[in-house]
Short mmCIF file of C-alpha atoms in Angstrom, two decimals:
data_model
loop_
_atom_site.label_atom_id
_atom_site.label_comp_id
_atom_site.label_asym_id
_atom_site.label_seq_id
_atom_site.Cartn_x
_atom_site.Cartn_y
_atom_site.Cartn_z
CA MET A 1 -16.49 -100.41 -168.73
CA PRO A 2 -16.38 -98.76 -172.30
CA LYS A 3 -13.75 -98.95 -174.52
CA ILE A 4 -11.40 -96.24 -173.79
CA ASP A 5 -10.44 -93.86 -176.69
CA VAL A 6 -6.90 -93.70 -176.28
CA SER A 7 -7.10 -91.19 -179.69
CA LYS A 8 -7.72 -88.19 -177.20
CA PHE A 9 -4.79 -88.81 -175.28
CA GLU A 10 -2.55 -88.70 -178.53
CA LYS A 11 -0.03 -85.89 -178.99
CA PRO A 12 2.00 -86.32 -182.07
CA ILE A 13 5.28 -85.57 -182.19
CA GLU A 14 7.18 -85.27 -186.04
CA LEU A 15 10.20 -84.88 -187.72
CA ARG A 16 9.61 -82.87 -191.37
CA GLN A 17 10.72 -80.88 -193.74
CA ILE A 18 9.39 -76.90 -193.44
CA GLU A 19 6.76 -75.54 -195.68
CA ARG A 20 5.93 -72.31 -196.58
CA GLU A 21 2.69 -72.14 -194.18
CA ASP A 22 4.96 -72.76 -191.17
CA PHE A 23 7.16 -69.24 -191.57
CA GLN A 24 5.21 -66.95 -189.66
CA GLU A 25 5.61 -69.58 -186.57
CA ILE A 26 9.13 -70.05 -187.02
CA ILE A 27 9.75 -66.36 -186.93
CA GLU A 28 7.42 -66.43 -183.61
CA LEU A 29 9.65 -68.69 -182.52
CA GLN A 30 12.72 -67.72 -183.47
CA ARG A 31 12.06 -64.52 -181.23
CA LEU A 32 10.98 -66.40 -178.45
CA CYS A 33 14.13 -68.49 -178.73
CA PHE A 34 16.60 -65.53 -179.21
CA PRO A 35 14.79 -62.16 -178.33
CA TYR A 36 17.93 -60.41 -178.24
CA MET A 37 18.85 -61.06 -182.33
CA GLU A 38 17.06 -59.84 -185.70
CA PRO A 39 14.66 -62.74 -186.51
CA TRP A 40 14.38 -64.14 -189.72
CA LYS A 41 12.63 -62.36 -192.42
CA LEU A 42 9.87 -63.82 -194.40
CA GLU A 43 12.27 -63.34 -197.40
CA HIS A 44 15.02 -65.42 -195.51
CA LEU A 45 12.62 -68.49 -195.25
CA GLU A 46 11.49 -68.33 -198.97
CA SER A 47 14.95 -68.60 -200.39
CA HIS A 48 15.89 -71.30 -198.16
CA ILE A 49 12.77 -73.36 -199.54
CA ASP A 50 13.81 -71.83 -202.62
CA HIS A 51 17.34 -72.82 -203.13
CA PHE A 52 17.70 -76.12 -200.72
CA PRO A 53 14.42 -76.94 -199.17
CA GLU A 54 15.77 -80.82 -198.15
CA GLY A 55 17.89 -78.84 -195.62
CA GLN A 56 14.86 -77.10 -193.48
CA PHE A 57 13.67 -79.03 -190.84
CA CYS A 58 10.84 -78.56 -187.92
CA VAL A 59 9.62 -80.58 -185.73
CA GLU A 60 5.73 -80.29 -184.94
CA TYR A 61 4.35 -81.86 -181.38
CA ASP A 62 0.63 -81.84 -180.93
CA GLY A 63 -0.13 -78.91 -184.02
CA LYS A 64 2.80 -76.82 -182.92
CA ILE A 65 6.16 -76.25 -184.09
CA ILE A 66 8.37 -76.79 -181.28
CA GLY A 67 11.69 -76.64 -183.06
CA SER A 68 13.38 -76.15 -186.14
CA CYS A 69 16.93 -75.88 -188.03
CA SER A 70 18.51 -74.65 -191.17
CA SER A 71 21.36 -75.42 -193.14
CA LEU A 72 22.83 -75.41 -197.01
CA ILE A 73 25.86 -77.40 -198.83
CA ILE A 74 29.43 -75.49 -199.24
CA ASN A 75 32.46 -76.84 -200.34
CA PHE A 76 34.20 -75.30 -197.09
CA ASP A 77 37.23 -75.11 -198.83
CA GLU A 78 36.68 -71.94 -200.38
CA TYR A 79 35.73 -70.33 -197.58
CA ASP A 80 37.80 -68.95 -194.64
CA ASP A 81 38.16 -70.60 -191.33
CA GLN A 82 37.69 -67.61 -189.83
CA HIS A 83 34.56 -66.73 -191.72
CA THR A 84 31.56 -64.84 -190.10
CA TRP A 85 27.68 -66.26 -190.32
CA ASP A 86 27.00 -63.52 -192.59
CA GLU A 87 29.62 -64.36 -195.47
CA ILE A 88 28.61 -68.29 -195.17
CA THR A 89 24.84 -67.75 -195.52
CA ASP A 90 25.12 -65.08 -197.80
CA ASN A 91 23.42 -62.84 -195.00
CA GLY A 92 20.56 -65.48 -194.30
CA TYR A 93 19.85 -65.65 -198.15
CA ILE A 94 22.01 -69.19 -198.67
CA THR A 95 22.21 -67.90 -202.46
CA ASN A 96 25.50 -69.47 -202.47
CA HIS A 97 24.11 -73.09 -201.90
CA ASP A 98 25.79 -75.38 -204.05
CA PRO A 99 24.49 -78.51 -204.35
CA GLU A 100 28.16 -80.25 -205.58
CA GLY A 101 29.76 -78.99 -201.97
CA TYR A 102 31.54 -81.36 -199.84
CA ASN A 103 30.16 -79.93 -196.71
CA LEU A 104 26.53 -79.51 -194.96
CA TYR A 105 26.67 -75.94 -193.10
CA GLY A 106 23.91 -75.83 -190.14
CA MET A 107 22.70 -72.09 -190.13
CA GLU A 108 20.85 -72.41 -186.77
CA VAL A 109 19.14 -74.57 -184.44
CA MET A 110 16.04 -73.51 -182.04
CA VAL A 111 14.02 -75.36 -179.56
CA HIS A 112 10.85 -73.42 -177.75
CA PRO A 113 12.21 -73.11 -173.87
CA LYS A 114 9.44 -75.09 -172.69
CA TYR A 115 10.36 -78.59 -174.48
CA ARG A 116 13.99 -78.51 -173.81
CA ARG A 117 13.91 -81.86 -171.75
CA MET A 118 12.55 -83.61 -174.99
CA LYS A 119 15.33 -84.20 -177.23
CA ILE A 120 14.23 -81.77 -179.91
CA GLY A 121 17.51 -80.51 -180.37
CA HIS A 122 18.79 -84.13 -180.44
CA ARG A 123 15.95 -85.13 -183.21
CA LEU A 124 17.11 -82.28 -185.35
CA TYR A 125 20.73 -83.10 -185.12
CA GLU A 126 20.05 -86.43 -186.59
CA ALA A 127 18.38 -85.43 -189.10
CA ARG A 128 21.26 -83.13 -190.23
CA LYS A 129 23.71 -86.28 -190.31
CA GLN A 130 21.04 -88.33 -192.10
CA LEU A 131 20.51 -86.05 -194.76
CA ALA A 132 24.39 -85.65 -195.14
CA ARG A 133 24.51 -89.71 -195.64
CA GLU A 134 21.66 -89.74 -197.99
CA LEU A 135 23.82 -86.81 -199.96
CA ASN A 136 26.82 -88.56 -199.36
CA LEU A 137 28.75 -85.38 -197.83
CA LYS A 138 31.74 -85.46 -196.14
CA SER A 139 30.84 -83.73 -192.75
CA ILE A 140 28.32 -81.25 -191.02
CA ILE A 141 29.75 -77.92 -190.04
CA ILE A 142 28.42 -75.55 -187.66
CA GLY A 143 29.17 -72.33 -186.00
CA GLY A 144 28.30 -72.53 -182.86
CA ARG A 145 26.93 -70.16 -180.26
CA ILE A 146 28.59 -70.24 -176.63
CA PRO A 147 25.84 -68.12 -174.93
CA ASN A 148 27.46 -68.37 -171.63
CA TYR A 149 30.56 -66.87 -172.18
CA TYR A 150 29.10 -63.23 -170.80
CA GLN A 151 29.33 -64.42 -167.38
CA TYR A 152 33.43 -65.59 -167.56
CA GLN A 153 34.67 -62.75 -170.19
CA LYS A 154 36.56 -61.49 -167.14
CA GLU A 155 38.28 -64.58 -165.77
CA MET A 156 39.32 -65.99 -169.02
CA ASN A 157 39.12 -65.70 -172.84
CA PRO A 158 37.24 -67.42 -175.14
CA ARG A 159 39.61 -70.47 -176.15
CA GLN A 160 39.86 -70.77 -172.13
CA TYR A 161 36.39 -71.29 -171.89
CA VAL A 162 35.83 -73.67 -174.64
CA GLU A 163 38.39 -75.76 -173.24
CA GLU A 164 36.78 -75.63 -169.94
CA VAL A 165 33.39 -76.57 -171.24
CA THR A 166 34.60 -79.62 -173.22
CA LYS A 167 36.69 -80.57 -170.08
CA HIS A 168 32.79 -80.48 -168.52
CA ASN A 169 33.94 -78.11 -165.71
CA ILE A 170 31.75 -75.11 -166.91
CA TYR A 171 28.42 -76.29 -168.63
CA ASP A 172 27.48 -73.98 -172.24
CA PRO A 173 23.74 -74.82 -173.18
CA VAL A 174 25.27 -74.98 -177.11
CA LEU A 175 28.57 -76.04 -176.92
CA THR A 176 28.04 -78.75 -174.39
CA PHE A 177 25.38 -79.96 -176.72
CA GLN A 178 26.88 -79.91 -179.78
CA ILE A 179 29.98 -82.14 -177.87
CA MET A 180 27.56 -84.55 -176.79
CA ASN A 181 26.23 -84.77 -179.81
CA GLY A 182 29.66 -86.09 -181.93
CA PHE A 183 31.00 -82.59 -182.97
CA THR A 184 34.64 -82.01 -182.64
CA LEU A 185 36.18 -78.22 -182.00
CA LYS A 186 38.09 -77.01 -184.90
CA ARG A 187 38.72 -73.62 -183.76
CA VAL A 188 37.49 -69.80 -182.25
CA ASN A 189 35.99 -67.64 -184.43
CA LYS A 190 35.78 -63.79 -183.34
CA ASN A 191 33.04 -61.40 -184.60
CA TYR A 192 30.95 -64.29 -185.98
CA LEU A 193 27.60 -62.99 -185.01
CA PRO A 194 27.07 -59.07 -184.37
CA ASP A 195 24.06 -59.15 -182.36
CA ASP A 196 24.99 -61.99 -180.47
CA ALA A 197 26.03 -60.56 -177.18
CA ALA A 198 25.88 -63.19 -174.88
CA SER A 199 28.40 -65.02 -176.91
CA MET A 200 30.46 -61.60 -177.16
CA GLN A 201 30.38 -62.24 -181.08
CA PHE A 202 32.39 -65.49 -180.52
CA ALA A 203 31.48 -68.87 -182.20
CA THR A 204 33.25 -72.30 -182.11
CA LEU A 205 33.92 -73.99 -185.36
CA MET A 206 32.54 -77.53 -184.75
CA GLU A 207 32.69 -80.69 -186.88
CA TRP A 208 31.05 -83.58 -187.59
CA ASN A 209 32.79 -86.16 -189.88
CA ASN A 210 30.40 -88.83 -192.20
CA ILE A 211 32.19 -91.96 -191.47
CA ASP A 212 30.10 -93.62 -194.81
CA TYR A 213 31.05 -90.62 -196.78
CA GLN A 214 32.42 -92.40 -199.99
CA THR A 215 35.01 -90.33 -202.85
CA LYS A 216 33.07 -90.39 -206.45
CA THR A 217 34.83 -89.06 -209.31
CA LYS A 218 31.68 -86.74 -210.64
CA ARG A 219 32.67 -85.14 -207.13
CA HIS A 220 35.39 -84.41 -207.86
CA PHE A 221 36.18 -80.31 -208.15
CA LYS A 222 35.47 -79.33 -211.49
CA THR A 223 37.63 -77.39 -213.83
CA SER A 224 34.84 -76.76 -216.44
CA PHE A 225 31.15 -76.77 -216.93
CA PRO A 226 31.21 -75.99 -220.55
CA VAL A 227 27.72 -75.06 -222.02
CA ARG A 228 27.17 -74.39 -225.52
CA ILE A 229 24.51 -72.22 -226.90
CA CYS A 230 23.32 -71.55 -230.60
CA VAL A 231 21.46 -67.92 -231.28
CA ILE A 232 19.24 -67.91 -233.96
CA GLN A 233 18.80 -64.70 -235.65
CA TYR A 234 15.53 -65.48 -237.38
CA LYS A 235 14.30 -63.90 -240.36
CA MET A 236 10.93 -62.85 -241.02
CA LYS A 237 9.96 -63.35 -244.32
CA LYS A 238 6.25 -64.41 -245.97
CA ILE A 239 5.36 -68.21 -246.02
CA ASP A 240 2.24 -70.08 -247.46
CA SER A 241 1.73 -72.47 -244.71
CA PHE A 242 2.69 -73.56 -241.39
CA SER A 243 4.69 -76.21 -242.65
CA ASP A 244 7.00 -73.62 -244.30
CA PHE A 245 7.16 -72.25 -240.72
CA ALA A 246 8.06 -76.06 -239.28
CA LYS A 247 10.96 -76.37 -242.39
CA GLN A 248 12.53 -73.25 -241.39
CA CYS A 249 12.43 -74.25 -237.52
CA GLU A 250 13.48 -77.59 -238.07
CA TYR A 251 16.43 -76.49 -240.32
CA TYR A 252 17.89 -73.89 -237.22
CA THR A 253 17.61 -76.48 -234.85
CA ASP A 254 19.33 -78.89 -236.84
CA VAL A 255 22.40 -76.14 -237.38
CA ALA A 256 22.49 -75.69 -233.71
CA ALA A 257 22.66 -79.41 -233.10
CA SER A 258 25.07 -79.96 -235.44
CA TYR A 259 27.45 -77.64 -233.67
CA GLY A 260 26.69 -79.59 -230.55
CA SER A 261 25.03 -76.96 -229.13
CA ASP A 262 22.91 -77.44 -225.34
CA PHE A 263 20.31 -74.69 -226.29
CA ALA A 264 18.92 -73.23 -229.41
CA VAL A 265 17.49 -69.75 -228.87
CA PHE A 266 14.63 -68.80 -230.92
CA PRO A 267 13.27 -65.01 -230.74
CA GLU A 268 10.35 -63.23 -229.36
CA ILE A 269 7.03 -63.70 -231.13
CA PHE A 270 8.80 -65.21 -234.36
CA THR A 271 5.35 -66.91 -234.79
CA THR A 272 3.62 -63.96 -236.10
CA GLN A 273 5.25 -65.01 -239.37
CA LEU A 274 2.07 -67.47 -239.63
CA LEU A 275 0.08 -64.07 -239.99
CA SER A 276 1.76 -63.75 -243.60
CA PHE A 277 -0.57 -66.31 -244.51
CA LEU A 278 -3.56 -65.35 -242.76
CA ASP A 279 -6.16 -63.26 -244.53
CA GLU A 280 -6.94 -61.07 -241.47
CA LYS A 281 -6.23 -56.88 -241.49
CA SER A 282 -7.44 -56.20 -237.93
CA PRO A 283 -3.89 -56.57 -235.72
CA SER A 284 -6.15 -57.72 -232.70
CA GLN A 285 -8.50 -60.34 -234.79
CA ALA A 286 -5.43 -61.19 -236.64
CA ILE A 287 -3.32 -62.57 -233.23
CA ARG A 288 -6.32 -64.14 -231.86
CA LYS A 289 -6.28 -66.35 -235.46
CA LEU A 290 -2.64 -66.70 -234.80
CA THR A 291 -3.39 -68.62 -230.95
CA LYS A 292 -5.18 -71.09 -232.49
CA PHE A 293 -1.80 -72.23 -233.50
CA THR A 294 -0.70 -73.08 -230.51
CA GLU A 295 -1.11 -76.72 -229.76
CA GLU A 296 0.70 -77.23 -233.55
CA TYR A 297 3.62 -74.91 -232.32
CA ILE A 298 3.87 -76.99 -228.92
CA THR A 299 3.67 -79.74 -230.86
CA LEU A 300 6.41 -79.26 -233.29
CA PHE A 301 9.19 -77.45 -230.91
CA THR A 302 8.59 -81.01 -228.40
CA GLU A 303 9.68 -83.18 -230.97
CA LEU A 304 12.55 -81.36 -232.46
CA ALA A 305 13.91 -81.21 -229.03
CA VAL A 306 13.79 -84.13 -228.73
CA LYS A 307 14.68 -85.56 -232.25
CA TYR A 308 17.89 -83.22 -232.17
CA ASN A 309 18.69 -83.69 -228.38
CA ILE A 310 18.74 -80.31 -227.64
CA ASN A 311 17.27 -77.76 -225.22
CA ILE A 312 15.11 -75.14 -226.84
CA ILE A 313 14.37 -71.70 -225.85
CA GLY A 314 11.39 -71.57 -228.00
CA GLY A 315 10.77 -67.69 -228.94
CA SER A 316 7.70 -66.67 -227.39
CA HIS A 317 3.74 -67.09 -228.88
CA PHE A 318 0.74 -65.51 -228.14
CA VAL A 319 -1.54 -67.66 -226.73
CA GLU A 320 -5.10 -67.77 -225.51
CA GLU A 321 -5.95 -68.66 -222.06
CA GLY A 322 -9.45 -67.88 -220.74
CA HIS A 323 -10.78 -64.37 -222.56
CA GLU A 324 -6.81 -62.95 -222.16
CA ILE A 325 -3.58 -63.31 -224.62
CA TYR A 326 -0.55 -63.91 -222.95
CA ASN A 327 2.72 -63.80 -224.53
CA ILE A 328 4.69 -66.47 -223.35
CA ALA A 329 8.30 -68.12 -224.22
CA TYR A 330 8.38 -71.77 -223.48
CA LEU A 331 11.03 -73.96 -222.50
CA PHE A 332 11.53 -77.42 -224.42
CA ARG A 333 13.86 -79.69 -222.58
CA ARG A 334 15.13 -82.49 -224.88
CA ASP A 335 13.46 -85.18 -222.53
CA GLY A 336 10.33 -83.98 -223.74
CA THR A 337 9.22 -82.07 -220.75
CA ILE A 338 7.69 -78.09 -220.99
CA GLU A 339 8.04 -75.01 -219.26
CA LYS A 340 6.72 -71.52 -219.75
CA GLN A 341 7.50 -68.28 -218.55
CA TYR A 342 4.54 -65.40 -219.27
CA LYS A 343 6.50 -62.07 -220.36
CA ILE A 344 5.44 -59.74 -217.21
CA HIS A 345 5.83 -55.90 -218.65
CA ILE A 346 3.72 -55.57 -221.56
CA THR A 347 5.08 -52.44 -223.73
CA PRO A 348 2.41 -49.54 -224.80
CA ASN A 349 2.73 -51.06 -228.17
CA GLU A 350 1.74 -54.73 -227.21
CA ARG A 351 -1.20 -52.91 -225.45
CA LYS A 352 -2.61 -50.76 -228.14
CA TRP A 353 -2.30 -53.05 -230.95
CA TRP A 354 -3.08 -56.50 -230.06
CA GLY A 355 -4.23 -56.18 -226.02
CA ILE A 356 -1.97 -58.07 -224.57
CA SER A 357 -2.10 -58.94 -220.45
CA GLY A 358 0.98 -59.54 -218.46
CA GLY A 359 2.32 -62.29 -216.35
CA ASP A 360 3.13 -62.53 -212.92
CA LYS A 361 5.83 -64.65 -211.83
CA VAL A 362 9.36 -65.28 -212.05
CA GLU A 363 10.16 -68.22 -212.94
CA VAL A 364 13.63 -70.10 -213.31
CA PHE A 365 13.65 -73.42 -214.49
CA ASP A 366 16.06 -76.64 -213.57
CA THR A 367 17.92 -78.07 -217.02
CA ASP A 368 21.07 -80.83 -217.46
CA CYS A 369 23.00 -77.60 -217.62
CA GLY A 370 22.00 -75.70 -214.44
CA LYS A 371 19.45 -73.33 -213.57
CA ILE A 372 18.20 -71.05 -216.28
CA ALA A 373 15.53 -68.26 -216.44
CA ILE A 374 13.54 -66.70 -219.77
CA GLN A 375 13.27 -62.92 -219.39
CA ILE A 376 11.06 -61.84 -222.85
CA CYS A 377 12.19 -58.24 -224.47
CA TYR A 378 11.00 -55.28 -222.28
CA ASP A 379 11.55 -57.45 -219.17
CA ILE A 380 15.11 -57.53 -219.05
CA GLU A 381 14.65 -53.83 -218.75
CA PHE A 382 13.56 -54.12 -214.96
CA PRO A 383 16.26 -54.85 -213.27
CA GLU A 384 14.47 -56.16 -210.73
CA LEU A 385 13.43 -59.18 -212.63
CA GLY A 386 17.43 -60.07 -213.02
CA ARG A 387 17.74 -59.83 -209.14
CA ILE A 388 15.17 -62.57 -208.21
CA ALA A 389 16.21 -64.73 -211.13
CA THR A 390 19.70 -65.01 -210.07
CA GLU A 391 18.72 -65.20 -206.16
CA LYS A 392 16.43 -67.80 -207.32
CA GLY A 393 19.63 -69.64 -208.99
CA ALA A 394 19.74 -69.09 -212.42
CA ASN A 395 23.07 -68.84 -213.96
CA ILE A 396 21.85 -67.81 -217.79
CA ILE A 397 19.06 -66.08 -218.15
CA PHE A 398 18.03 -66.16 -221.76
CA THR A 399 15.91 -63.25 -223.65
CA PRO A 400 14.11 -63.75 -227.03
CA PHE A 401 13.43 -60.42 -228.51
CA CYS A 402 11.49 -58.75 -231.24
CA THR A 403 12.24 -54.72 -231.77
CA ASP A 404 11.80 -52.90 -234.83
CA ASP A 405 14.28 -50.44 -234.93
CA ARG A 406 18.07 -49.58 -233.40
CA GLN A 407 16.94 -47.59 -230.67
CA GLY A 408 14.38 -50.40 -229.41
CA TYR A 409 17.08 -52.75 -230.17
CA LEU A 410 19.77 -50.51 -227.83
CA ARG A 411 17.71 -50.43 -224.85
CA VAL A 412 17.33 -54.59 -224.59
CA ARG A 413 21.47 -55.13 -225.37
CA TYR A 414 22.34 -52.31 -222.60
CA CYS A 415 19.92 -53.51 -220.22
CA ALA A 416 20.82 -57.01 -220.88
CA GLN A 417 25.07 -56.45 -220.48
CA ALA A 418 24.21 -54.50 -217.32
CA ARG A 419 22.10 -57.45 -215.99
CA ALA A 420 25.13 -59.72 -217.08
CA ILE A 421 27.43 -57.08 -214.88
CA GLU A 422 25.22 -56.62 -211.79
CA ASN A 423 24.08 -60.20 -211.37
CA GLN A 424 26.94 -62.10 -212.64
CA VAL A 425 25.00 -64.19 -215.30
CA TYR A 426 25.28 -64.67 -218.55
CA VAL A 427 22.50 -63.17 -220.64
CA VAL A 428 21.92 -64.60 -224.37
CA LEU A 429 19.81 -62.07 -226.92
CA ALA A 430 18.31 -63.93 -229.63
CA GLY A 431 15.57 -61.42 -232.41
CA THR A 432 13.80 -61.03 -235.50
CA VAL A 433 15.25 -59.78 -238.64
CA GLY A 434 13.59 -59.04 -242.06
CA ASN A 435 10.23 -57.61 -242.61
CA LEU A 436 6.53 -58.74 -243.00
CA PRO A 437 5.11 -55.64 -245.12
CA GLU A 438 1.84 -57.40 -245.19
CA VAL A 439 1.14 -57.89 -241.33
CA ALA A 440 0.49 -55.19 -239.24
CA ASN A 441 2.74 -54.02 -236.86
CA MET A 442 5.17 -56.97 -237.47
CA ASP A 443 6.61 -54.57 -240.94
CA ILE A 444 10.15 -54.25 -239.39
CA GLN A 445 12.56 -55.81 -237.83
CA TYR A 446 16.02 -55.21 -236.15
CA ALA A 447 18.57 -57.08 -234.45
CA GLN A 448 21.82 -58.05 -233.57
CA SER A 449 21.81 -61.30 -231.01
CA ALA A 450 24.53 -61.77 -228.76
CA ILE A 451 25.93 -63.91 -225.83
CA PHE A 452 26.64 -61.14 -223.04
CA THR A 453 29.28 -62.42 -219.84
CA PRO A 454 30.10 -60.60 -216.74
CA SER A 455 33.07 -58.13 -217.46
CA ASP A 456 36.09 -59.35 -215.51
CA PHE A 457 39.60 -60.69 -216.49
CA THR A 458 38.28 -64.59 -216.69
CA PHE A 459 35.36 -63.50 -219.54
CA PRO A 460 36.20 -62.11 -223.21
CA ARG A 461 37.38 -58.25 -222.70
CA GLU A 462 34.12 -56.90 -223.99
CA GLY A 463 31.71 -58.87 -221.99
CA ILE A 464 30.92 -60.60 -225.27
CA GLU A 465 31.12 -64.14 -225.94
CA ALA A 466 29.73 -64.34 -229.13
CA GLU A 467 27.43 -62.12 -231.34
CA CYS A 468 25.75 -62.06 -234.65
CA ASN A 469 26.52 -59.19 -237.45
CA ALA A 470 23.46 -57.15 -237.46
CA ASN A 471 20.09 -57.31 -239.42
CA ILE A 472 20.62 -60.51 -241.27
CA GLU A 473 19.98 -64.05 -240.74
CA THR A 474 22.49 -65.55 -239.14
CA VAL A 475 23.19 -67.63 -235.96
CA ALA A 476 25.99 -67.38 -233.47
CA VAL A 477 27.42 -69.79 -231.58
CA GLY A 478 29.39 -69.98 -227.87
CA ASP A 479 30.47 -71.58 -225.25
CA VAL A 480 29.43 -69.98 -221.64
CA ASP A 481 31.47 -71.71 -218.75
CA LEU A 482 29.26 -72.22 -215.84
CA GLU A 483 32.28 -73.22 -213.43
CA ILE A 484 34.26 -69.98 -214.12
CA LEU A 485 31.28 -68.12 -213.15
CA ARG A 486 30.90 -70.20 -210.22
CA ARG A 487 34.62 -68.94 -208.73
CA HIS A 488 34.17 -65.50 -210.55
CA ARG A 489 31.03 -65.07 -207.70
CA LYS A 490 33.54 -66.12 -204.94
CA SER A 491 36.71 -64.38 -205.97
CA GLY A 492 36.31 -61.83 -208.97
CA ASN A 493 38.05 -58.46 -209.24
CA VAL A 494 34.22 -57.05 -208.17
CA THR A 495 31.95 -59.65 -206.17
CA GLN A 496 28.32 -58.04 -206.64
CA LEU A 497 26.07 -60.84 -205.32
CA LYS A 498 28.01 -60.99 -202.33
CA ASP A 499 28.71 -57.09 -201.80
CA ARG A 500 25.01 -56.22 -201.80
CA ARG A 501 24.02 -54.23 -198.99
CA LYS A 502 20.86 -56.07 -197.41
CA ASP A 503 21.37 -53.93 -194.37
CA ILE A 504 19.75 -51.11 -196.46
CA PHE A 505 17.48 -52.76 -199.76
CA GLU A 506 16.59 -55.59 -200.66
CA ILE A 507 13.96 -56.84 -203.36
CA ILE A 508 10.50 -58.92 -202.52
CA GLU A 509 8.85 -61.07 -204.89
CA LYS A 510 5.32 -60.44 -203.80
CA ASN A 511 3.72 -62.95 -206.02
CA LYS A 512 5.30 -66.81 -205.33
#
């Protein structure tokens, strides 16, 4: 008898994190599991992966996804016990995910109807429990549906129904399962999920306690999370070499570090100062010569960030990639790593004089002071970019800019202040002053660099944390507090992020 190839009988089952390639299959699974409820949108699933990929699980069986669950981390003490699903998940987008929170909150679990006797739900719940242990979270909290309640609504109220299920006198596919998996009942919430007709919009608030949880000092409630920022209002003046440029940049980095700053922020295209010693009259050719300094520029600021132990927003610089020229802002972290953001919107002036091409992606970067974004000059005038960056978790938007007159500067300033208010973020402007008479299209500069805050009682009265005097070479240093910002987003006099009407409008990022 020939040897049997057992591989043809295998039907592998795997529990893993959800990936972007799974999104369409998960949406179809949700339509099948909850036919009378509105399914996820692609933007929801994208946001889950962007904010908390570790908390999104699926079970794949024989090449097909047959179950999934979604979750986020919160500090449950900051929410009302009688919360709704929309409130505690930010309408399913989980932009309120708090990595410093104490509790894992389960948003959803679903299992394909044909595979509901294979303990798929149990596998998903165990994955959540293991995640809670690994992250040292106090507990898992869920708002559980009671989908059989509609059959008993005329005989008993929700509390009575839940008691009967708890005593095992009534079987409920969700509540019974949760009890069997170690969850205890805390209360019954009404109006939890508007389109859950089977549960009559009621839900049980359930909790599983992590007995391995260890209290750690760093997890105590923060009273403050200050971040010090030094904005550099850089003077454009004639120089004779790259060495002169490097000395000016190191001087300001030293100043920022001496004040204990976490970030030093340079302006947009301040490297065009190098054109003052290049003998090239054609603007387009001059810019191509400028790109030859890219490696020296990157080396300089990488060394400065490490030497002075400071994160540097390296203004922006023209870079040639292929046959295209891009306006790129670099983040030089103090640990020696580097990130970059391409300017997305190119002004008519940049196209006319230099032939600059635009980028196509909004980046958000992790730093030792939280998540930040960089939006170069003109980009801050497009509100969609600020909203996308905020939804990806940015708390600070840095805007290096270069404007030649007061009108251009005020466009940048007014839009920056609007972004700070509407997104409840800090926005930082750093611009160039001085003049370069011998450099075409860079002959005059106007700036008043500043650090802007949301406008509410917890922030400075004018929404300005720090501000330079207009049009002189100087710096401004200010502290922004990320803990105050976090509280403001939850309980400010206005809460723009929480109050967005996602039922009537949304912003979709096409290139991710």
